[in-house]
């Protein structure tokens, strides 16, 4: 069933209607375990990654203040923004590919919104109890609710603060930031962003939850464009289940509503594929538990494809999959090769604006250039500069330039030419910079030599 | 709540894109206020502008019924 085929639901909230709070029931099972594995994996990377060390520095640091991004052995400069673009293209294409193959895997298992909601729901369950206990609690007076609610929000705020702190720790070195936090001496903007991100986490995972997916997420709106009848989706087997209800001559669905109660977005999967379904598979786990108790085969709600439900064959390898895979591989290979071949040295030549050309002793014409030399490796290096392009063209002064690890340095280069060696005008020349003691690290840069 | 959400969130995304593009071209130290401050202020200004645009979109999107209802009562 396509999204468009679903009749417009009259219970869809209008812009100003009040949202009904969803009390999702806890669920255990194979997919719940998988979801928790994803929570652990992503959060170990996020919370833990900031503390890893590499080359005596933070392994992953987006040092925007010094305009350098460190990712383990790699250092990226503002000039390398093309790699960021490539990364975004790769991420987008992967999303398309996974969506075409298996629906909303990202939403169900890996999206931060899902992951933090999962963590916050867990805290809520530990403190307030499961669905029914929470519903009862919300019926009670404010004074009776207060202790549990206060405990829950305190725990939420603690997790949210740690998340905000970790986030800023990827921009400002996290160890220094931590000692600043302990001394309450974080800079004004660091403080602001810790609280901003912390507040966003608290609001999104604690309060807004499924509304983020339903009303804020652009992906939820266009993911159906990647769907076809061979896409793995979460489906209710209508043929087997209907007519639902208890008693004889009924299908396997006993209308226990477990699938609705466990749903974090509060939908009924039995209505068919809906854009609100984030593919978390909680309803599969819930339904399978019930089927097991009833001694009926599991999988009344399961991962399947429209084709499979219709009784025809599912084609995994189809043009859409080939196209996404081909583009994805092409971009990844080009980016990887170019990253591997990247020369860790950059040279910018700027002609000195103050003096175009002047005559110096010995009948020589001198042009002055400002060279920006960037050593993008993490070792200090010495480079040798040379210049060519005109007969008798010479570099004046020491051709050796030392540049510290991962820094850039501005140097003046004086280039001299015998006055009679060329006609007045502008002549193309070329600077050549070569690392000393390392093979293959060299760059060439064009400029012009002017004779008046 | 939902109106705030659909105004602030797309504006936040747009501001993020604007921030990356803008500061790829311009060095924040050129603004004379410290880089962290320039980045932060830049982002907030972009967000504000984009939110203003989103607000206007929401405002203009209201149907005749909603506007007339507001007038009569």
Short mmCIF file of C-alpha atoms in Angstrom, two decimals, chain A:
data_model
loop_
_atom_site.label_atom_id
_atom_site.label_comp_id
_atom_site.label_asym_id
_atom_site.label_seq_id
_atom_site.Cartn_x
_atom_site.Cartn_y
_atom_site.Cartn_z
CA UNK A 1 0.00 0.00 0.00
CA UNK A 2 1.37 3.38 -0.91
CA UNK A 3 1.11 6.32 1.45
CA UNK A 4 -1.10 8.12 -1.02
CA UNK A 5 -3.62 5.28 -0.97
CA UNK A 6 -4.36 5.80 2.69
CA UNK A 7 -7.56 7.72 3.21
CA UNK A 8 -7.16 11.05 4.99
CA UNK A 9 -7.50 10.39 8.67
CA UNK A 10 -9.98 12.56 10.46
CA UNK A 11 -8.11 12.31 13.75
CA UNK A 12 -5.07 14.09 12.31
CA UNK A 13 -4.37 17.04 14.55
CA UNK A 14 -4.80 20.52 13.17
CA UNK A 15 -2.10 23.07 13.81
CA UNK A 16 -3.55 24.36 17.05
CA UNK A 17 -5.03 21.22 18.52
CA UNK A 18 -3.63 19.94 21.77
CA UNK A 19 -1.61 16.76 21.49
CA UNK A 20 -2.77 13.70 23.35
CA UNK A 21 0.02 12.37 25.51
CA UNK A 22 1.22 8.95 24.44
CA UNK A 23 1.97 6.43 27.16
CA UNK A 24 3.88 3.81 25.31
CA UNK A 25 4.08 0.42 26.96
CA UNK A 26 7.46 -1.21 27.47
CA UNK A 27 8.11 -4.13 25.20
CA UNK A 28 10.60 -6.97 25.24
CA UNK A 29 11.74 -9.06 22.37
CA UNK A 30 14.18 -9.48 19.58
CA UNK A 31 13.72 -6.02 18.05
CA UNK A 32 13.68 -4.24 21.40
CA UNK A 33 17.06 -5.87 22.08
CA UNK A 34 18.31 -4.75 18.70
CA UNK A 35 17.14 -1.21 19.44
CA UNK A 36 18.98 -1.25 22.75
CA UNK A 37 22.10 -2.54 21.04
CA UNK A 38 21.86 0.45 18.72
CA UNK A 39 21.44 2.79 21.70
CA UNK A 40 24.58 1.37 23.30
CA UNK A 41 26.60 1.43 20.09
CA UNK A 42 25.72 4.99 19.08
CA UNK A 43 26.06 6.42 22.58
CA UNK A 44 29.36 4.68 23.30
CA UNK A 45 30.65 6.34 20.16
CA UNK A 46 29.13 9.72 21.04
CA UNK A 47 29.82 9.95 24.78
CA UNK A 48 33.06 7.97 24.65
CA UNK A 49 34.51 9.24 21.37
CA UNK A 50 35.19 12.68 22.75
CA UNK A 51 37.61 11.26 25.32
CA UNK A 52 39.81 9.29 22.90
CA UNK A 53 43.37 10.50 22.36
CA UNK A 54 45.48 10.46 19.22
CA UNK A 55 48.92 11.97 18.63
CA UNK A 56 48.77 13.68 22.02
CA UNK A 57 45.52 15.44 21.23
CA UNK A 58 41.82 14.73 21.20
CA UNK A 59 41.19 12.09 18.52
CA UNK A 60 38.01 13.67 17.18
CA UNK A 61 37.86 17.42 17.55
CA UNK A 62 36.06 19.97 15.41
CA UNK A 63 38.21 22.86 16.45
CA UNK A 64 36.22 25.65 14.87
CA UNK A 65 38.09 28.31 16.82
CA UNK A 66 41.33 27.37 15.05
CA UNK A 67 39.48 26.27 11.94
CA UNK A 68 40.85 22.74 11.95
CA UNK A 69 38.96 19.46 12.11
CA UNK A 70 40.82 16.49 13.56
CA UNK A 71 39.51 13.00 12.90
CA UNK A 72 42.07 10.50 14.16
CA UNK A 73 45.04 10.70 11.78
CA UNK A 74 43.41 13.22 9.47
CA UNK A 75 43.42 16.99 9.76
CA UNK A 76 40.95 19.00 7.71
CA UNK A 77 41.33 22.68 6.90
CA UNK A 78 38.76 25.12 5.58
CA UNK A 79 40.12 24.38 2.08
CA UNK A 80 39.04 20.77 2.51
CA UNK A 81 35.36 21.63 2.69
CA UNK A 82 34.88 19.46 -0.43
CA UNK A 83 35.35 16.38 1.77
CA UNK A 84 32.57 17.57 4.02
CA UNK A 85 30.38 17.87 0.95
CA UNK A 86 31.38 14.36 -0.13
CA UNK A 87 30.56 13.08 3.34
CA UNK A 88 27.12 14.66 3.23
CA UNK A 89 26.48 13.18 -0.23
CA UNK A 90 27.57 9.74 1.02
CA UNK A 91 25.33 10.06 4.08
CA UNK A 92 22.34 11.10 1.99
CA UNK A 93 22.84 8.31 -0.56
CA UNK A 94 23.27 5.72 2.18
CA UNK A 95 20.00 6.90 3.66
CA UNK A 96 18.30 6.54 0.26
CA UNK A 97 19.77 3.09 -0.26
CA UNK A 98 18.82 1.77 3.16
CA UNK A 99 15.37 3.28 2.87
CA UNK A 100 14.77 1.66 -0.51
CA UNK A 101 15.94 -1.71 0.81
CA UNK A 102 14.56 -1.85 4.31
CA UNK A 103 12.44 1.20 5.00
CA UNK A 104 13.06 3.45 7.94
CA UNK A 105 15.98 1.61 9.54
CA UNK A 106 17.56 4.94 10.40
CA UNK A 107 14.47 6.20 12.21
CA UNK A 108 13.84 2.97 14.05
CA UNK A 109 17.32 2.29 15.36
CA UNK A 110 19.89 5.01 14.85
CA UNK A 111 18.31 8.46 14.76
CA UNK A 112 19.31 10.53 17.82
CA UNK A 113 15.65 11.37 18.33
CA UNK A 114 14.85 7.66 18.67
CA UNK A 115 17.91 6.90 20.74
CA UNK A 116 17.44 9.69 23.28
CA UNK A 117 13.71 9.09 23.47
CA UNK A 118 14.54 5.46 24.24
CA UNK A 119 16.92 6.50 27.02
CA UNK A 120 14.44 9.02 28.45
CA UNK A 121 11.60 6.51 28.27
CA UNK A 122 13.72 4.03 30.14
CA UNK A 123 14.38 6.57 32.91
CA UNK A 124 10.68 7.36 32.99
CA UNK A 125 9.83 3.67 33.32
CA UNK A 126 12.36 3.09 36.07
CA UNK A 127 11.07 6.03 38.10
CA UNK A 128 7.37 6.17 37.33
CA UNK A 129 6.62 2.62 36.30
CA UNK A 130 5.16 1.21 33.10
CA UNK A 131 2.24 2.48 31.04
CA UNK A 132 -0.60 1.85 33.49
CA UNK A 133 1.35 3.14 36.49
CA UNK A 134 2.21 6.31 34.58
CA UNK A 135 -1.37 6.85 33.50
CA UNK A 136 -2.55 6.46 37.10
CA UNK A 137 0.18 8.79 38.31
CA UNK A 138 -0.94 11.53 35.94
CA UNK A 139 -4.47 11.28 37.36
CA UNK A 140 -3.24 12.06 40.86
CA UNK A 141 -2.99 15.45 42.52
CA UNK A 142 0.02 17.63 41.93
CA UNK A 143 1.40 17.08 45.42
CA UNK A 144 1.26 13.30 45.05
CA UNK A 145 2.87 13.42 41.64
CA UNK A 146 5.61 15.80 42.64
CA UNK A 147 8.29 13.50 44.16
CA UNK A 148 8.35 11.05 41.25
CA UNK A 149 8.07 13.79 38.65
CA UNK A 150 10.87 15.76 40.29
CA UNK A 151 13.09 12.67 40.38
CA UNK A 152 12.38 11.95 36.72
CA UNK A 153 13.10 15.46 35.57
CA UNK A 154 16.28 15.62 37.64
CA UNK A 155 17.51 12.42 36.00
CA UNK A 156 16.51 13.71 32.56
CA UNK A 157 18.30 16.99 33.15
CA UNK A 158 21.44 15.17 34.27
CA UNK A 159 21.51 13.09 31.07
CA UNK A 160 20.68 16.16 28.99
CA UNK A 161 23.45 18.20 30.60
CA UNK A 162 25.98 15.45 30.00
CA UNK A 163 24.85 15.28 26.38
CA UNK A 164 25.22 19.05 25.97
CA UNK A 165 28.63 18.93 27.62
CA UNK A 166 29.77 16.09 25.34
CA UNK A 167 28.51 17.95 22.30
CA UNK A 168 30.51 21.07 23.15
CA UNK A 169 33.41 18.74 23.99
CA UNK A 170 33.71 17.95 20.29
CA UNK A 171 34.28 21.64 19.56
CA UNK A 172 36.35 22.66 22.58
CA UNK A 173 38.88 20.09 23.88
CA UNK A 174 36.79 18.05 26.30
CA UNK A 175 39.39 17.55 29.04
CA UNK A 176 39.96 21.28 29.38
CA UNK A 177 36.23 21.85 29.17
CA UNK A 178 35.65 19.35 31.95
CA UNK A 179 38.05 21.08 34.32
CA UNK A 180 36.40 24.38 33.39
CA UNK A 181 33.00 22.88 34.19
CA UNK A 182 34.30 21.67 37.56
CA UNK A 183 35.59 25.17 38.32
CA UNK A 184 32.45 26.77 36.90
CA UNK A 185 34.69 28.77 34.63
CA UNK A 186 33.44 27.85 31.15
CA UNK A 187 33.44 30.67 28.63
CA UNK A 188 30.13 32.46 28.02
CA UNK A 189 29.49 30.86 24.65
CA UNK A 190 30.53 27.39 25.80
CA UNK A 191 28.08 27.74 28.69
CA UNK A 192 25.41 28.90 26.32
CA UNK A 193 25.87 25.97 23.91
CA UNK A 194 26.08 23.36 26.68
CA UNK A 195 22.75 24.55 28.01
CA UNK A 196 21.30 25.04 24.56
CA UNK A 197 22.10 21.52 23.43
CA UNK A 198 21.19 20.10 26.82
CA UNK A 199 17.86 21.89 26.73
CA UNK A 200 17.20 20.68 23.18
CA UNK A 201 17.90 17.08 24.27
CA UNK A 202 15.64 17.44 27.31
CA UNK A 203 12.85 19.01 25.27
CA UNK A 204 13.08 16.69 22.29
CA UNK A 205 13.51 13.39 24.13
CA UNK A 206 11.49 14.19 27.23
CA UNK A 207 8.61 16.28 26.00
CA UNK A 208 8.24 16.38 22.24
CA UNK A 209 9.20 12.81 21.36
CA UNK A 210 7.06 11.48 18.50
CA UNK A 211 6.03 15.02 17.56
CA UNK A 212 9.57 15.62 16.32
CA UNK A 213 9.15 12.73 13.88
CA UNK A 214 5.59 13.62 12.95
CA UNK A 215 5.84 17.36 12.52
CA UNK A 216 9.48 18.39 12.37
CA UNK A 217 11.30 15.75 10.42
CA UNK A 218 11.61 16.40 6.68
CA UNK A 219 12.79 12.85 6.09
CA UNK A 220 9.50 11.45 7.42
CA UNK A 221 7.74 13.42 4.72
CA UNK A 222 9.79 12.36 1.71
CA UNK A 223 10.89 8.85 2.66
CA UNK A 224 7.87 7.41 0.85
CA UNK A 225 9.48 8.52 -2.43
CA UNK A 226 12.14 5.86 -1.87
CA UNK A 227 9.58 3.17 -1.08
CA UNK A 228 8.31 0.65 -3.57
CA UNK A 229 6.56 -2.68 -3.36
CA UNK A 230 9.86 -4.46 -2.67
CA UNK A 231 10.82 -2.31 0.29
CA UNK A 232 10.96 -4.02 3.65
CA UNK A 233 8.32 -2.40 5.84
CA UNK A 234 6.51 -3.22 9.04
CA UNK A 235 3.22 -4.75 8.05
CA UNK A 236 0.15 -6.28 9.55
CA UNK A 237 -0.89 -9.46 7.79
CA UNK A 238 -4.48 -8.56 7.08
CA UNK A 239 -5.33 -11.88 5.41
CA UNK A 240 -4.31 -13.75 8.53
CA UNK A 241 -5.56 -11.30 11.10
CA UNK A 242 -8.98 -10.27 9.88
CA UNK A 243 -11.72 -10.33 10.93
CA UNK A 244 -10.18 -9.35 14.22
CA UNK A 245 -11.69 -10.16 17.59
CA UNK A 246 -12.13 -12.99 20.03
CA UNK A 247 -14.21 -16.07 19.38
CA UNK A 248 -14.76 -18.51 16.55
CA UNK A 249 -14.61 -17.66 12.86
CA UNK A 250 -12.23 -14.84 13.63
CA UNK A 251 -8.74 -14.19 12.30
CA UNK A 252 -5.57 -14.39 14.36
CA UNK A 253 -5.78 -10.79 15.57
CA UNK A 254 -7.52 -10.80 18.94
CA UNK A 255 -7.75 -7.00 18.94
CA UNK A 256 -5.76 -6.77 22.18
CA UNK A 257 -4.40 -3.36 21.11
CA UNK A 258 -0.90 -4.22 22.35
CA UNK A 259 0.50 -3.04 19.02
CA UNK A 260 -1.13 0.33 19.58
CA UNK A 261 -0.05 0.61 23.20
CA UNK A 262 3.62 -0.04 22.51
CA UNK A 263 3.77 2.35 19.57
CA UNK A 264 5.91 5.39 20.36
CA UNK A 265 4.02 7.47 17.80
CA UNK A 266 0.61 6.23 18.86
CA UNK A 267 -0.56 4.78 15.55
CA UNK A 268 -2.37 1.57 14.73
CA UNK A 269 -0.19 -0.41 12.34
CA UNK A 270 -3.24 -2.41 11.29
CA UNK A 271 -4.39 0.58 9.26
CA UNK A 272 -1.48 -0.04 6.92
CA UNK A 273 1.69 1.88 6.23
CA UNK A 274 1.55 5.40 7.64
CA UNK A 275 4.04 8.20 7.49
CA UNK A 276 4.07 8.37 11.31
CA UNK A 277 5.51 4.84 11.51
CA UNK A 278 9.18 5.19 12.36
CA UNK A 279 9.86 1.51 11.78
CA UNK A 280 10.90 0.77 15.38
CA UNK A 281 9.32 -2.70 15.30
CA UNK A 282 7.95 -2.40 18.85
CA UNK A 283 4.58 -3.62 17.54
CA UNK A 284 6.25 -6.73 16.11
CA UNK A 285 7.69 -7.63 19.51
CA UNK A 286 4.41 -6.85 21.25
CA UNK A 287 2.30 -8.88 18.85
CA UNK A 288 4.71 -11.83 18.87
CA UNK A 289 4.44 -12.06 22.66
CA UNK A 290 0.68 -12.24 22.40
CA UNK A 291 0.79 -14.81 19.59
CA UNK A 292 3.15 -16.94 21.66
CA UNK A 293 0.73 -16.90 24.61
CA UNK A 294 -2.11 -17.86 22.28
CA UNK A 295 0.03 -20.62 20.77
CA UNK A 296 -0.36 -19.13 17.31
CA UNK A 297 2.48 -18.64 14.85
CA UNK A 298 4.38 -15.39 15.33
CA UNK A 299 4.66 -12.77 12.62
CA UNK A 300 1.11 -11.47 12.40
CA UNK A 301 2.88 -8.14 12.40
CA UNK A 302 6.29 -8.50 10.77
CA UNK A 303 8.89 -7.05 8.49
CA UNK A 304 7.70 -7.82 5.00
CA UNK A 305 7.20 -6.24 1.61
CA UNK A 306 4.05 -5.30 -0.23
CA UNK A 307 4.91 -7.84 -2.91
CA UNK A 308 5.36 -10.62 -0.37
CA UNK A 309 2.03 -9.83 1.24
CA UNK A 310 0.38 -9.93 -2.15
CA UNK A 311 1.88 -13.35 -2.67
CA UNK A 312 4.36 -12.40 -5.37
CA UNK A 313 8.14 -12.49 -5.30
CA UNK A 314 10.19 -9.73 -3.68
CA UNK A 315 13.03 -8.42 -5.80
CA UNK A 316 15.90 -7.13 -3.70
CA UNK A 317 18.13 -6.28 -6.65
CA UNK A 318 16.24 -3.75 -8.70
CA UNK A 319 17.23 -0.70 -10.77
CA UNK A 320 16.71 1.72 -7.88
CA UNK A 321 19.07 -0.27 -5.66
CA UNK A 322 21.70 -0.55 -8.40
CA UNK A 323 21.60 3.19 -9.11
CA UNK A 324 21.91 4.22 -5.46
CA UNK A 325 24.70 1.69 -4.88
CA UNK A 326 26.61 2.73 -7.99
CA UNK A 327 26.52 6.45 -7.17
CA UNK A 328 27.34 5.77 -3.54
CA UNK A 329 30.35 3.63 -4.40
CA UNK A 330 31.56 6.12 -7.01
CA UNK A 331 31.46 9.07 -4.60
CA UNK A 332 33.02 7.04 -1.78
CA UNK A 333 35.86 5.77 -3.97
CA UNK A 334 36.63 9.18 -5.48
CA UNK A 335 36.61 10.82 -2.05
CA UNK A 336 38.71 8.03 -0.52
CA UNK A 337 41.33 8.07 -3.29
CA UNK A 338 41.58 11.84 -3.27
CA UNK A 339 41.92 11.79 0.52
CA UNK A 340 44.66 9.19 0.25
CA UNK A 341 46.53 11.13 -2.43
CA UNK A 342 46.06 14.47 -0.68
CA UNK A 343 49.37 16.35 -0.47
CA UNK A 344 49.76 17.49 3.13
CA UNK A 345 51.09 20.84 2.04
CA UNK A 346 49.41 23.91 0.66
CA UNK A 347 50.84 27.01 -0.91
CA UNK A 348 49.14 30.29 -1.70
CA UNK A 349 51.02 32.99 -3.55
CA UNK A 350 49.87 36.58 -3.19
CA UNK A 351 51.70 39.37 -4.97
CA UNK A 352 52.72 42.13 -2.61
CA UNK A 353 50.39 45.03 -3.26
CA UNK A 354 52.66 47.72 -1.85
CA UNK A 355 55.37 47.55 -4.53
CA UNK A 356 54.78 46.11 -7.96
CA UNK A 357 58.39 45.98 -9.07
CA UNK A 358 61.51 47.88 -8.12
CA UNK A 359 65.08 48.08 -9.24
CA UNK A 360 67.67 46.93 -6.76
CA UNK A 361 71.48 46.98 -6.79
CA UNK A 362 73.27 45.18 -9.59
CA UNK A 363 70.69 46.06 -12.28
CA UNK A 364 68.18 43.56 -10.99
CA UNK A 365 64.38 43.85 -10.91
CA UNK A 366 62.76 42.65 -7.73
CA UNK A 367 59.18 41.46 -7.19
CA UNK A 368 57.96 40.64 -3.71
CA UNK A 369 55.44 37.87 -2.97
CA UNK A 370 53.68 36.83 0.17
CA UNK A 371 53.53 33.08 0.45
CA UNK A 372 51.19 31.29 2.75
CA UNK A 373 52.63 27.88 3.50
CA UNK A 374 50.40 25.39 5.22
CA UNK A 375 51.79 22.23 6.71
CA UNK A 376 48.75 20.06 7.22
CA UNK A 377 50.62 17.17 8.82
CA UNK A 378 51.11 16.84 12.54
CA UNK A 379 54.93 16.97 12.32
CA UNK A 380 57.01 20.11 11.98
CA UNK A 381 58.63 20.17 8.55
CA UNK A 382 61.21 22.10 6.57
CA UNK A 383 60.49 23.03 2.97
CA UNK A 384 62.66 24.24 0.14
CA UNK A 385 61.33 26.95 -2.13
CA UNK A 386 62.43 27.48 -5.71
CA UNK A 387 61.16 29.58 -8.57
CA UNK A 388 61.24 29.10 -12.34
CA UNK A 389 59.75 30.42 -15.56
CA UNK A 390 62.25 33.01 -16.79
CA UNK A 391 65.95 32.66 -17.63
CA UNK A 392 68.06 34.04 -14.80
CA UNK A 393 65.14 34.20 -12.36
CA UNK A 394 66.38 33.84 -8.79
CA UNK A 395 65.08 33.62 -5.30
CA UNK A 396 66.77 36.09 -2.96
CA UNK A 397 67.57 34.91 0.52
CA UNK A 398 67.22 31.63 2.35
CA UNK A 399 65.06 29.17 0.37
CA UNK A 400 64.35 27.03 3.44
CA UNK A 401 61.06 27.52 5.25
CA UNK A 402 60.28 25.76 8.51
CA UNK A 403 56.63 25.28 9.42
CA UNK A 404 55.36 23.84 12.68
CA UNK A 405 52.94 20.93 12.98
CA UNK A 406 49.48 21.64 11.56
CA UNK A 407 50.09 25.34 11.20
CA UNK A 408 50.35 27.85 8.45
CA UNK A 409 52.99 30.49 8.07
CA UNK A 410 53.22 33.65 6.02
CA UNK A 411 56.64 34.29 4.47
CA UNK A 412 57.95 36.99 2.16
CA UNK A 413 59.73 35.84 -0.97
CA UNK A 414 61.88 38.23 -2.95
CA UNK A 415 62.40 37.20 -6.56
CA UNK A 416 65.00 38.93 -8.70
CA UNK A 417 65.65 39.01 -12.43
CA UNK A 418 68.38 40.74 -14.49
CA UNK A 419 66.77 43.87 -16.02
CA UNK A 420 67.59 42.85 -19.60
CA UNK A 421 66.42 39.23 -19.26
CA UNK A 422 62.84 39.92 -20.35
CA UNK A 423 60.66 42.58 -21.92
CA UNK A 424 58.55 44.93 -19.81
CA UNK A 425 55.20 43.43 -18.95
CA UNK A 426 53.83 40.53 -17.03
CA UNK A 427 55.50 37.11 -17.24
CA UNK A 428 54.16 33.84 -15.86
CA UNK A 429 56.39 32.21 -13.30
CA UNK A 430 56.03 29.22 -11.04
CA UNK A 431 56.86 28.64 -7.38
CA UNK A 432 57.84 25.17 -6.35
CA UNK A 433 57.79 24.07 -2.74
CA UNK A 434 59.23 20.73 -1.70
CA UNK A 435 59.41 19.07 1.72
CA UNK A 436 62.94 18.24 2.80
CA UNK A 437 63.59 14.63 3.74
CA UNK A 438 60.20 13.38 2.52
CA UNK A 439 59.50 12.08 -0.94
CA UNK A 440 56.52 13.22 -2.95
CA UNK A 441 55.43 16.12 -0.75
CA UNK A 442 55.62 19.05 -3.13
CA UNK A 443 53.33 21.66 -4.65
CA UNK A 444 53.54 24.11 -7.52
CA UNK A 445 51.79 27.44 -7.70
CA UNK A 446 51.59 29.95 -10.53
CA UNK A 447 52.10 33.68 -10.29
CA UNK A 448 53.39 36.50 -12.46
CA UNK A 449 56.60 38.51 -12.52
CA UNK A 450 56.13 42.13 -13.54
CA UNK A 451 58.69 44.32 -15.22
CA UNK A 452 57.78 47.99 -15.58
#
